[in-house]
Short mmCIF file of C-alpha atoms in Angstrom, two decimals:
data_model
loop_
_atom_site.label_atom_id
_atom_site.label_comp_id
_atom_site.label_asym_id
_atom_site.label_seq_id
_atom_site.Cartn_x
_atom_site.Cartn_y
_atom_site.Cartn_z
CA MET B 438 0.00 0.00 0.00
CA GLY B 439 1.58 3.24 -1.02
CA ASN B 440 2.00 5.93 1.49
CA SER B 441 3.09 8.58 -0.94
CA SER B 442 1.01 11.19 -2.63
CA SER B 443 0.90 9.08 -5.76
CA MET B 444 -2.23 7.51 -4.32
CA LEU B 445 -3.98 10.86 -4.02
CA THR B 446 -4.67 12.89 -7.11
CA GLN B 447 -4.84 16.64 -7.18
CA TYR B 448 -8.63 16.35 -7.49
CA ASP B 449 -8.81 14.21 -4.38
CA ILE B 450 -6.74 16.66 -2.39
CA GLU B 451 -8.85 19.62 -3.49
CA GLU B 452 -12.07 17.79 -2.69
CA VAL B 453 -10.86 16.96 0.78
CA GLN B 454 -9.73 20.52 1.25
CA LYS B 455 -13.16 21.81 0.36
CA HIS B 456 -14.87 19.29 2.60
CA SER B 457 -12.84 20.48 5.56
CA ASN B 458 -13.42 24.15 4.81
CA GLY B 459 -9.89 24.96 3.81
CA ALA B 460 -8.48 24.17 7.23
CA PHE B 461 -5.45 22.42 5.80
CA THR B 462 -2.83 23.09 3.20
CA GLN B 463 -2.31 20.50 0.49
CA GLN B 464 0.91 19.35 2.10
CA GLU B 465 -0.87 18.77 5.38
CA ILE B 466 -3.53 16.70 3.63
CA VAL B 467 -0.88 14.51 2.02
CA SER B 468 0.74 14.05 5.38
CA LEU B 469 -2.62 13.16 6.96
CA TYR B 470 -3.23 10.66 4.20
CA SER B 471 0.01 8.95 5.01
CA ARG B 472 -1.13 8.74 8.62
CA PHE B 473 -4.57 7.49 7.62
CA CYS B 474 -3.03 4.69 5.58
CA GLN B 475 -0.79 3.79 8.45
CA LEU B 476 -3.78 3.44 10.75
CA ASP B 477 -6.00 1.74 8.19
CA ARG B 478 -3.82 -1.35 8.19
CA LYS B 479 -6.30 -3.66 6.56
CA ASN B 480 -7.05 -1.22 3.78
CA CYS B 481 -10.77 -1.09 4.44
CA GLY B 482 -11.06 2.56 3.52
CA PHE B 483 -11.89 3.50 7.10
CA ILE B 484 -10.17 3.16 10.46
CA PRO B 485 -11.79 0.70 12.87
CA SER B 486 -12.16 1.89 16.48
CA ASP B 487 -9.82 -0.79 17.74
CA GLU B 488 -7.02 0.70 15.72
CA PHE B 489 -7.24 4.03 17.53
CA LEU B 490 -6.92 2.17 20.78
CA THR B 491 -3.58 0.74 19.70
CA ILE B 492 -2.20 4.24 19.97
CA PRO B 493 -1.18 4.25 23.63
CA GLU B 494 -1.29 8.05 23.93
CA PHE B 495 -4.87 8.03 22.67
CA ALA B 496 -5.98 5.05 24.73
CA LEU B 497 -4.95 6.68 27.97
CA ASN B 498 -6.83 9.91 27.25
CA PRO B 499 -9.85 10.23 29.58
CA LEU B 500 -12.12 11.25 26.71
CA SER B 501 -11.04 8.52 24.33
CA HIS B 502 -14.24 6.59 24.87
CA THR B 503 -16.47 9.50 23.88
CA LEU B 504 -14.26 10.43 20.95
CA LEU B 505 -14.37 6.89 19.62
CA THR B 506 -18.08 7.22 18.94
CA MET B 507 -17.31 10.30 16.85
CA LEU B 508 -14.46 8.51 15.09
CA ASP B 509 -16.41 5.45 14.17
CA ALA B 510 -15.93 4.27 10.58
CA LEU B 511 -14.59 7.51 9.14
CA ASN B 512 -13.31 7.50 5.61
CA PHE B 513 -10.43 9.75 4.74
CA LYS B 514 -12.56 12.79 3.86
CA ASP B 515 -14.43 12.62 7.15
CA PHE B 516 -11.20 11.89 9.03
CA VAL B 517 -9.74 15.14 7.76
CA ALA B 518 -12.98 16.99 8.46
CA PHE B 519 -12.93 15.66 12.03
CA LEU B 520 -9.38 16.86 12.55
CA SER B 521 -9.98 20.20 10.87
CA VAL B 522 -11.33 21.67 14.08
CA PHE B 523 -7.83 21.36 15.55
CA SER B 524 -6.23 23.36 12.81
CA PRO B 525 -5.07 26.89 13.67
CA ARG B 526 -7.27 28.05 10.79
CA ALA B 527 -10.46 26.70 12.32
CA THR B 528 -12.93 29.28 13.59
CA LEU B 529 -13.79 29.71 17.25
CA GLN B 530 -17.37 28.85 16.42
CA HIS B 531 -16.32 25.54 14.90
CA LYS B 532 -14.30 24.67 17.99
CA ILE B 533 -17.11 25.48 20.36
CA GLU B 534 -19.52 23.43 18.24
CA PHE B 535 -17.13 20.51 18.51
CA ILE B 536 -16.94 20.74 22.28
CA PHE B 537 -20.72 20.95 22.37
CA LYS B 538 -20.93 17.74 20.35
CA VAL B 539 -18.68 15.96 22.84
CA TYR B 540 -21.23 16.68 25.55
CA ASP B 541 -24.31 16.19 23.42
CA THR B 542 -23.91 12.47 22.79
CA ASP B 543 -27.51 11.85 21.80
CA CYS B 544 -27.24 14.66 19.25
CA ASN B 545 -30.48 16.37 20.13
CA GLY B 546 -28.94 19.82 20.38
CA LYS B 547 -29.36 19.93 24.15
CA VAL B 548 -26.82 19.47 26.90
CA THR B 549 -28.25 18.61 30.30
CA PHE B 550 -26.83 18.47 33.78
CA ARG B 551 -26.43 14.71 33.38
CA ASP B 552 -24.47 15.14 30.16
CA ILE B 553 -21.97 17.48 31.77
CA LEU B 554 -21.73 15.24 34.81
CA ARG B 555 -20.93 12.26 32.62
CA VAL B 556 -18.04 14.02 30.96
CA LEU B 557 -16.74 15.26 34.30
CA LYS B 558 -16.83 11.71 35.58
CA ASP B 559 -14.66 10.60 32.64
CA MET B 560 -12.26 13.42 33.30
CA SER B 561 -11.81 12.85 37.02
CA GLY B 562 -12.30 9.11 37.24
CA GLN B 563 -12.40 7.75 40.74
CA PHE B 564 -10.75 10.82 42.20
CA MET B 565 -13.91 12.72 42.90
CA PRO B 566 -17.07 11.21 44.39
CA GLU B 567 -20.18 11.77 42.31
CA LYS B 568 -21.99 13.68 45.00
CA GLN B 569 -19.19 16.16 45.33
CA MET B 570 -19.11 16.59 41.57
CA GLU B 571 -22.83 17.31 41.47
CA GLU B 572 -22.44 19.93 44.17
CA ILE B 573 -19.58 21.65 42.43
CA LEU B 574 -21.38 21.63 39.11
CA THR B 575 -24.59 22.97 40.61
CA LYS B 576 -22.71 25.74 42.38
CA VAL B 577 -20.76 26.77 39.31
CA LEU B 578 -23.88 26.66 37.13
CA GLU B 579 -25.78 28.90 39.52
CA GLU B 580 -22.93 31.38 39.68
CA ALA B 581 -23.09 31.60 35.91
CA GLY B 582 -26.82 32.24 36.00
CA TYR B 583 -28.16 28.78 35.18
CA GLN B 584 -30.16 26.30 37.21
CA LYS B 585 -29.43 22.66 37.92
CA ASP B 586 -32.21 21.62 35.59
CA SER B 587 -31.30 24.10 32.86
CA VAL B 588 -30.77 22.73 29.44
CA LEU B 589 -27.90 24.29 27.53
CA VAL B 590 -27.98 24.77 23.80
CA LEU B 591 -25.26 25.77 21.40
CA SER B 592 -25.81 29.50 21.83
CA ASP B 593 -25.30 29.11 25.59
CA PHE B 594 -22.00 27.39 24.93
CA MET B 595 -21.02 30.18 22.58
CA LYS B 596 -21.74 32.68 25.31
CA ILE B 597 -19.93 30.78 28.05
CA LEU B 598 -16.85 29.77 26.11
CA GLY B 599 -16.85 32.63 23.64
CA ASP B 600 -15.34 35.50 25.62
CA LYS B 601 -12.20 33.89 26.83
CA GLY B 602 -11.87 31.86 23.68
CA VAL B 603 -10.78 28.29 23.36
CA LYS B 604 -7.26 27.18 22.63
CA MET B 605 -7.61 23.86 20.87
CA GLU B 606 -4.84 23.25 18.40
CA VAL B 607 -2.65 20.47 17.21
CA ASP B 608 0.60 20.80 15.38
CA PHE B 609 0.14 19.29 11.92
CA HIS B 610 3.80 19.31 11.03
CA VAL B 611 4.57 17.92 7.63
CA ASP B 612 6.98 14.97 7.56
CA MET R 754 2.29 -12.36 11.63
CA THR R 755 0.76 -11.25 14.87
CA SER R 756 -2.28 -9.06 14.55
CA ALA R 757 -3.44 -6.50 17.03
CA GLY R 758 -6.96 -7.84 16.71
CA THR R 759 -7.10 -9.30 20.19
CA LEU R 760 -6.04 -6.53 22.49
CA LYS R 761 -6.41 -7.10 26.15
CA THR R 762 -5.62 -5.01 29.17
CA SER R 763 -2.16 -5.98 30.30
CA ARG R 764 -1.28 -6.89 33.81
CA SER R 765 2.01 -7.04 35.62
CA GLU R 766 4.25 -6.02 32.74
CA LEU R 767 2.99 -2.51 32.39
CA ASP R 768 2.06 -1.66 35.93
CA LEU R 769 3.79 -0.20 38.89
CA ASP R 770 7.46 -0.34 38.21
CA ARG R 771 7.50 1.75 35.07
CA PRO R 772 9.03 5.20 35.21
CA ASN R 773 6.55 8.02 34.95
CA ILE R 774 5.37 8.20 31.36
CA GLU R 775 4.06 11.72 31.82
CA ASP R 776 7.66 12.88 32.10
CA TYR R 777 8.27 11.84 28.54
CA LEU R 778 5.03 12.63 26.78
CA PRO R 779 5.47 15.13 23.97
CA THR R 780 4.71 18.83 24.06
CA GLY R 781 1.52 20.15 25.41
CA SER R 782 0.48 17.29 27.60
CA SER R 783 1.88 18.04 31.03
CA ILE R 784 3.43 21.35 30.21
CA GLN R 785 0.07 23.08 30.01
CA GLN R 786 -0.17 26.34 31.85
CA GLU R 787 -1.68 25.50 35.19
CA PRO R 788 -5.03 27.30 35.06
CA ARG R 789 -5.43 29.84 37.80
CA GLY R 790 -8.27 31.72 39.30
CA LYS R 791 -11.63 30.79 40.69
CA LEU R 792 -13.43 27.91 39.07
CA ARG R 793 -16.05 29.17 36.66
CA LEU R 794 -18.48 27.40 34.34
CA HIS R 795 -16.21 28.24 31.46
CA ASP R 796 -13.38 26.26 33.01
CA LEU R 797 -15.52 23.25 33.75
CA LEU R 798 -16.89 23.05 30.23
CA ASP R 799 -13.65 23.77 28.40
CA LEU R 800 -12.30 20.39 27.34
CA SER R 801 -9.82 21.79 24.86
CA PRO R 802 -6.55 20.66 26.50
CA THR R 803 -7.68 17.03 26.77
CA LEU R 804 -9.21 17.05 23.29
CA SER R 805 -6.06 18.56 21.81
CA GLU R 806 -3.99 15.82 23.37
CA ALA R 807 -6.27 13.15 21.94
CA ALA R 808 -6.17 14.71 18.48
CA GLY R 809 -2.41 15.10 18.72
CA ALA R 810 -2.12 11.40 19.40
CA ILE R 811 -4.33 10.60 16.41
CA VAL R 812 -2.23 12.73 14.08
CA ASP R 813 1.13 11.45 15.22
CA ASP R 814 2.32 9.53 18.20
CA SER R 815 5.72 8.42 19.32
CA PHE R 816 4.71 4.79 19.67
CA THR R 817 3.55 3.91 16.15
CA ARG R 818 6.50 5.86 14.82
CA CYS R 819 8.75 3.17 16.23
CA PHE R 820 7.18 0.49 14.10
CA LYS R 821 6.77 2.35 10.87
CA SER R 822 8.80 0.92 8.05
CA ASN R 823 9.85 3.77 5.84
CA PRO R 824 10.25 2.54 2.31
CA PRO R 825 13.15 4.19 0.51
CA GLU R 826 12.42 7.00 -1.92
CA PRO R 827 11.91 5.60 -5.40
CA TRP R 828 14.66 6.83 -7.71
CA ASN R 829 13.70 5.03 -10.89
CA TRP R 830 11.32 7.64 -12.22
CA ASN R 831 13.24 8.64 -15.23
CA VAL R 832 13.91 7.51 -18.82
CA TYR R 833 17.43 6.32 -18.18
CA LEU R 834 17.13 5.51 -14.51
CA PHE R 835 14.25 3.14 -15.04
CA PRO R 836 16.11 0.75 -17.38
CA LEU R 837 19.03 0.86 -14.98
CA TRP R 838 16.74 -0.09 -12.19
CA CYS R 839 15.26 -2.88 -14.28
CA CYS R 840 18.74 -4.24 -14.92
CA GLY R 841 19.32 -4.09 -11.21
CA VAL R 842 16.14 -6.04 -10.52
CA VAL R 843 17.01 -8.67 -13.10
CA PHE R 844 20.49 -9.01 -11.66
CA ARG R 845 19.23 -9.25 -8.11
CA TYR R 846 16.45 -11.73 -8.74
CA LEU R 847 17.96 -13.88 -11.48
CA ILE R 848 21.63 -13.90 -10.63
CA LEU R 849 22.23 -12.86 -7.04
CA PHE R 850 19.26 -14.65 -5.57
CA PRO R 851 19.96 -18.09 -7.04
CA ALA R 852 23.63 -17.73 -6.13
CA ARG R 853 22.68 -16.91 -2.58
CA VAL R 854 20.24 -19.79 -2.36
CA LEU R 855 23.05 -22.02 -3.55
CA VAL R 856 25.42 -20.69 -0.91
CA LEU R 857 22.80 -21.19 1.76
CA THR R 858 22.05 -24.73 0.62
CA ILE R 859 25.72 -25.63 0.64
CA GLY R 860 25.96 -24.13 4.09
CA TRP R 861 23.03 -26.20 5.34
CA ILE R 862 24.46 -29.38 3.88
CA ILE R 863 27.84 -28.84 5.48
CA PHE R 864 26.24 -27.84 8.72
CA LEU R 865 23.77 -30.67 9.01
CA SER R 866 26.25 -33.29 7.90
CA SER R 867 28.60 -32.17 10.64
CA PHE R 868 26.14 -31.25 13.33
CA ILE R 869 24.08 -34.41 13.35
CA PRO R 870 27.03 -36.79 13.72
CA VAL R 871 28.66 -34.59 16.34
CA HIS R 872 25.44 -34.29 18.27
CA PHE R 873 24.73 -38.00 18.43
CA LEU R 874 28.14 -39.61 18.32
CA LEU R 875 29.84 -37.43 20.88
CA LYS R 876 27.13 -37.80 23.48
CA GLY R 877 29.70 -38.87 26.04
CA GLN R 878 32.24 -36.11 25.58
CA ASP R 879 30.21 -33.08 26.51
CA LYS R 880 32.88 -30.44 26.43
CA LEU R 881 34.23 -31.39 23.04
CA ARG R 882 30.75 -31.76 21.64
CA ARG R 883 29.71 -28.35 22.85
CA ASN R 884 32.76 -26.67 21.44
CA LEU R 885 32.20 -28.28 18.09
CA GLU R 886 28.51 -27.44 18.05
CA ARG R 887 29.32 -23.88 18.97
CA SER R 888 31.74 -23.51 16.06
CA LEU R 889 29.28 -25.13 13.71
CA VAL R 890 26.50 -22.73 14.68
CA GLU R 891 28.85 -19.79 14.21
CA MET R 892 29.74 -21.11 10.81
CA MET R 893 26.10 -21.57 9.83
CA CYS R 894 25.36 -18.00 10.82
CA SER R 895 28.22 -16.86 8.65
CA PHE R 896 26.61 -18.67 5.75
CA PHE R 897 23.35 -16.87 6.47
CA VAL R 898 25.10 -13.52 6.57
CA ALA R 899 26.83 -14.35 3.31
CA SER R 900 23.48 -15.19 1.77
CA TRP R 901 22.42 -11.58 2.14
CA THR R 902 25.84 -10.25 1.26
CA GLY R 903 26.15 -8.99 4.77
CA VAL R 904 28.74 -6.31 5.32
CA VAL R 905 29.09 -6.17 9.06
CA LYS R 906 31.62 -3.99 10.76
CA TYR R 907 32.33 -4.94 14.33
CA HIS R 908 33.73 -2.29 16.64
CA GLY R 909 35.10 -2.77 20.09
CA PRO R 910 36.52 -5.73 21.98
CA ARG R 911 34.98 -9.09 21.08
CA PRO R 912 32.82 -10.61 23.79
CA SER R 913 34.73 -12.86 26.12
CA ARG R 914 33.36 -15.94 27.76
CA ARG R 915 33.19 -15.04 31.40
CA PRO R 916 30.67 -15.97 34.00
CA LYS R 917 28.23 -13.46 35.45
CA GLN R 918 27.75 -11.33 32.42
CA VAL R 919 24.90 -10.73 29.99
CA PHE R 920 24.84 -8.97 26.67
CA VAL R 921 22.01 -6.65 25.74
CA ALA R 922 21.33 -5.19 22.32
CA ASN R 923 18.70 -3.15 20.53
CA HIS R 924 16.39 -5.20 18.35
CA THR R 925 15.45 -4.58 14.75
CA SER R 926 14.89 -8.02 13.32
CA MET R 927 15.65 -11.62 14.09
CA ILE R 928 18.71 -11.28 11.91
CA ASP R 929 20.27 -9.26 14.76
CA PHE R 930 20.78 -12.55 16.47
CA ILE R 931 22.38 -14.14 13.41
CA ILE R 932 24.71 -11.21 12.88
CA LEU R 933 25.92 -11.33 16.44
CA GLU R 934 26.03 -15.11 16.54
CA GLN R 935 28.44 -15.41 13.65
CA MET R 936 31.08 -13.68 15.72
CA THR R 937 30.35 -15.27 19.09
CA ALA R 938 28.10 -18.18 19.96
CA PHE R 939 25.62 -16.58 22.32
CA ALA R 940 22.86 -18.26 24.18
CA VAL R 941 19.72 -16.35 23.60
CA ILE R 942 16.31 -15.82 25.10
CA MET R 943 13.58 -15.71 22.51
CA GLN R 944 9.87 -15.78 21.95
CA LYS R 945 8.93 -19.22 20.69
CA HIS R 946 7.84 -18.91 17.08
CA PRO R 947 5.69 -21.22 15.01
CA GLY R 948 6.69 -22.85 11.76
CA TRP R 949 10.16 -23.62 10.53
CA VAL R 950 11.68 -20.98 12.74
CA GLY R 951 10.30 -22.78 15.77
CA LEU R 952 11.76 -26.01 14.53
CA LEU R 953 15.17 -24.42 14.23
CA GLN R 954 14.78 -22.97 17.68
CA SER R 955 13.99 -26.25 19.33
CA THR R 956 16.72 -28.25 17.64
CA ILE R 957 19.84 -26.34 16.73
CA LEU R 958 19.56 -23.37 19.02
CA GLU R 959 19.07 -25.75 21.93
CA SER R 960 22.70 -26.66 21.54
CA VAL R 961 23.97 -23.16 22.21
CA GLY R 962 21.63 -22.93 25.14
CA CYS R 963 18.38 -21.06 24.60
CA ILE R 964 15.63 -20.00 26.90
CA TRP R 965 12.08 -19.71 25.64
CA PHE R 966 9.37 -17.44 26.83
CA ASN R 967 5.83 -16.79 25.89
CA ARG R 968 4.70 -13.19 25.79
CA SER R 969 1.10 -13.95 26.55
CA GLU R 970 1.84 -15.81 29.76
CA ALA R 971 1.97 -13.52 32.75
CA LYS R 972 3.24 -16.24 35.10
CA ASP R 973 5.90 -17.05 32.56
CA ARG R 974 7.90 -14.05 33.70
CA GLU R 975 8.91 -15.57 37.01
CA ILE R 976 9.91 -18.85 35.40
CA VAL R 977 11.96 -17.00 32.84
CA THR R 978 13.73 -14.88 35.45
CA ARG R 979 14.67 -18.02 37.29
CA LYS R 980 16.01 -19.66 34.14
CA LEU R 981 18.02 -16.54 33.34
CA ARG R 982 19.61 -16.52 36.76
CA GLU R 983 20.51 -20.19 36.50
CA HIS R 984 22.08 -19.72 33.12
CA VAL R 985 24.19 -16.77 34.16
CA GLN R 986 25.60 -18.61 37.14
CA GLY R 987 26.81 -21.56 35.08
CA ALA R 988 30.45 -21.14 34.10
CA ASP R 989 30.19 -23.42 31.14
CA ASN R 990 27.26 -21.78 29.49
CA ASN R 991 27.57 -19.56 26.49
CA PRO R 992 27.29 -15.83 27.20
CA LEU R 993 23.66 -14.83 27.28
CA LEU R 994 22.28 -12.35 24.77
CA ILE R 995 19.08 -10.52 25.63
CA PHE R 996 17.05 -8.06 23.61
CA PRO R 997 15.44 -6.07 26.41
CA GLU R 998 13.08 -4.17 24.13
CA GLY R 999 11.10 -7.36 23.79
CA THR R 1000 10.02 -6.62 20.24
CA CYS R 1001 11.43 -5.48 16.91
CA VAL R 1002 11.73 -1.72 16.48
CA ASN R 1003 12.49 0.08 13.24
CA ASN R 1004 16.12 1.04 14.01
CA HIS R 1005 15.34 4.73 14.41
CA TYR R 1006 14.02 4.52 17.95
CA THR R 1007 14.42 2.47 21.08
CA VAL R 1008 11.50 1.53 23.29
CA MET R 1009 11.72 0.91 27.01
CA PHE R 1010 14.04 -1.85 28.14
CA LYS R 1011 12.53 -4.52 30.31
CA LYS R 1012 14.29 -4.68 33.62
CA GLY R 1013 14.63 -8.49 33.64
CA ALA R 1014 18.15 -8.45 32.24
CA PHE R 1015 19.26 -5.80 34.70
CA GLU R 1016 18.34 -7.42 37.95
CA LEU R 1017 20.35 -10.61 37.57
CA GLY R 1018 23.19 -9.27 39.65
CA CYS R 1019 25.79 -9.43 36.93
CA THR R 1020 27.66 -7.21 34.53
CA VAL R 1021 25.70 -5.95 31.55
CA CYS R 1022 27.60 -5.52 28.29
CA PRO R 1023 25.69 -3.29 25.88
CA VAL R 1024 25.81 -3.97 22.16
CA ALA R 1025 24.52 -1.41 19.67
CA ILE R 1026 23.44 -2.37 16.15
CA LYS R 1027 22.71 0.11 13.41
CA TYR R 1028 21.70 -0.86 9.88
CA ASN R 1029 22.50 1.24 6.87
CA LYS R 1030 19.21 1.68 5.06
CA ILE R 1031 20.61 2.64 1.70
CA PHE R 1032 20.93 -0.99 0.76
CA VAL R 1033 17.97 -2.50 2.49
CA ASP R 1034 15.69 -1.75 5.39
CA ALA R 1035 16.41 -4.57 7.78
CA PHE R 1036 13.48 -3.80 10.06
CA TRP R 1037 11.26 -6.83 10.40
CA ASN R 1038 7.76 -5.43 10.66
CA SER R 1039 6.19 -8.54 12.14
CA ARG R 1040 2.75 -6.99 11.75
CA LYS R 1041 3.22 -6.78 8.01
CA GLN R 1042 5.30 -9.73 6.91
CA SER R 1043 6.26 -13.20 7.99
CA PHE R 1044 9.87 -14.00 8.73
CA THR R 1045 10.13 -16.03 5.55
CA LYS R 1046 9.05 -13.08 3.43
CA HIS R 1047 11.43 -10.89 5.35
CA LEU R 1048 14.34 -13.22 4.63
CA LEU R 1049 13.41 -13.40 0.96
CA GLN R 1050 13.34 -9.64 0.83
CA LEU R 1051 16.84 -9.55 2.26
CA MET R 1052 18.08 -12.17 -0.15
CA THR R 1053 16.87 -10.19 -3.14
CA SER R 1054 18.43 -6.93 -2.06
CA TRP R 1055 21.91 -5.75 -2.78
CA ALA R 1056 23.41 -6.07 0.66
CA VAL R 1057 22.78 -5.85 4.37
CA VAL R 1058 25.17 -3.31 5.76
CA CYS R 1059 25.43 -2.68 9.44
CA ASP R 1060 27.64 -1.60 12.28
CA VAL R 1061 27.92 -3.46 15.55
CA TRP R 1062 29.47 -1.80 18.55
CA TYR R 1063 30.48 -3.77 21.59
CA LEU R 1064 30.34 -1.17 24.33
CA GLU R 1065 31.88 -0.91 27.75
CA PRO R 1066 30.43 -3.33 30.31
CA GLN R 1067 28.25 -1.69 32.93
CA ASN R 1068 27.44 -2.59 36.48
CA LEU R 1069 24.63 -1.57 38.76
CA LYS R 1070 25.72 1.59 40.50
CA PRO R 1071 25.22 1.83 44.26
CA GLY R 1072 21.79 3.22 44.98
CA GLU R 1073 20.56 2.62 41.42
CA THR R 1074 17.38 0.65 40.83
CA PRO R 1075 17.26 -1.95 38.03
CA ILE R 1076 14.94 0.33 36.07
CA GLU R 1077 17.36 3.22 36.28
CA PHE R 1078 20.15 0.86 35.30
CA ALA R 1079 18.11 -0.28 32.29
CA GLU R 1080 17.47 3.29 31.26
CA ARG R 1081 21.13 4.18 31.62
CA VAL R 1082 22.17 1.31 29.38
CA ARG R 1083 19.45 2.20 26.89
CA ASP R 1084 20.89 5.69 26.84
CA ILE R 1085 24.34 4.34 26.06
CA ILE R 1086 23.10 2.12 23.25
CA SER R 1087 20.79 4.75 21.75
CA HIS R 1088 23.53 7.33 21.79
CA ARG R 1089 26.03 5.04 20.09
CA ALA R 1090 23.66 3.88 17.37
CA GLY R 1091 22.00 7.26 16.85
CA LEU R 1092 18.55 6.15 17.93
CA LYS R 1093 15.88 8.24 19.64
CA LYS R 1094 14.38 7.05 22.87
CA VAL R 1095 10.66 6.80 23.42
CA PRO R 1096 8.98 6.06 26.75
CA TRP R 1097 6.74 3.25 25.61
CA ASP R 1098 6.82 -0.42 26.50
CA GLY R 1099 7.25 -2.52 23.36
CA TYR R 1100 4.53 -4.87 24.54
CA LEU R 1101 1.96 -2.15 23.89
CA LYS R 1102 2.06 -3.57 20.40
CA TYR R 1103 0.12 -6.51 21.75
CA SER R 1104 -1.96 -5.08 24.56
CA ARG R 1105 -3.49 -1.84 25.76
CA PRO R 1106 -1.90 0.53 28.25
CA SER R 1107 -2.66 0.00 31.89
CA PRO R 1108 -5.50 2.17 33.23
CA LYS R 1109 -3.01 3.56 35.76
CA HIS R 1110 -1.69 6.09 33.26
CA ARG R 1111 -5.11 7.48 32.58
CA GLU R 1112 -5.63 7.73 36.33
CA ARG R 1113 -2.75 10.13 36.66
CA LYS R 1114 -4.47 12.57 34.32
CA GLN R 1115 -7.78 12.16 36.04
CA GLN R 1116 -6.24 12.77 39.41
CA ASN R 1117 -4.61 15.98 38.17
CA PHE R 1118 -7.92 17.19 36.82
CA ALA R 1119 -9.84 16.44 40.00
CA GLU R 1120 -7.22 18.08 42.20
CA SER R 1121 -7.04 21.16 40.00
CA MET R 1122 -10.82 21.54 40.15
CA LEU R 1123 -10.89 21.29 43.93
CA ARG R 1124 -8.03 23.67 44.38
CA ARG R 1125 -9.56 26.32 42.18
CA LEU R 1126 -12.87 25.97 43.95
CA GLU R 1127 -11.17 27.21 47.09
CA GLU R 1128 -9.74 30.28 45.45
CA LYS R 1129 -11.54 33.56 45.76
#
């Protein structure tokens, strides 16, 4: 299986670029393709979830479980689109939308107290009892002007995360 | 050969006595600015550091880099270079390869016709028999090396047969063993392989003294440690060669050394091996090809060129733990062979990381939250 750009035509690269809203240069896309092929060992055209878990650095990330549902059966175009949010060229809005999606696992556009609690549990593991987490979350929500039973939508997230901004970037160095 | 299809959470190998992986993880992970100030909703909801780390690992990670075979740049893309290359291919496959197969066959014939009689007829005279078998194995390895047109440069004093010493080397392919064995008959500790390789292991290699282990057996580790100790004590045994990485790495990196070789209470003699990739990439990517295919690839290439350095023997320093000792020796070998060190256990190729590493991150997060809650 080739891992050079001879497997990707110029048309392919441009199509992928468009699909990911111009977040990557053509060189970066070629480099990502090389990585995609490396992970797609059986040449299925998509990366099975198990393969991501063979990356030790990814497997030990507290949010790996949630991310795996978003990474399920992505072909190369979608793989690049997924990663585009981590490009320095991605917009703040795109990044906040992504974070929202991590919470909103049932994709109904609403993030509840339970949703946030679930993510916090992943992040802190056994090092914080659930009751204490609920208390902290309730307190912090109220200080920000929400109630425990409030339901947050995307515009709320934009408001909360928007002022200070979100630094979510990965270095896509080219080999 | 082995597939990563059946991953399982590992047990003893990857647990407690590993050095702190967080110290090695690449940029951004633990060197984040410690967030300050009172805990606000914004801070609780902002997952960006963790997400960035996950994405960073997806894009590139230091573990899979160790096992990536980098094919050489094609140079035959030209009107006159292409025919040249074709001539090269013809020469390699139709002239070199048959010649090498011939050499190897002759070698096998000589070897087997000497080894079998010696092995059975000299059953009474152990010492003589062992010496002869040793020389025969060294000779057979030389035939193997010749069959790939091996150009091996040895640097440093040749290993001497002394008790209470082990040799450790970085591991790129099973041919490492053959290359070292042609100079000195080592006893070796190896993973038992299936097929013809396994047959070789259980017959001929038995004579130089080999210890088998099975990666998937957790209990196996204690048995193996005991066998290692016994072997090292014996004055008559061949010097023991261990590849502490436990798996083949692509000769650009070294993965963590297992401490087994470093807690035997004897001198450790490091050996560094570096292959020159211009002629052939000697890395055996066991995920991608069987050993047979790998050997065939070597036999149809121009040459296997490598350097072997026998480095200064090292002893456990007072106050040093076996893990620190292992890391120190890994440093010496990596430095000599120009390899980069990564903090991963080679066995992660076959199993998932222990949940303990994730727990570190979670603990940091929980503590940071609590601390900031207190701030005004």
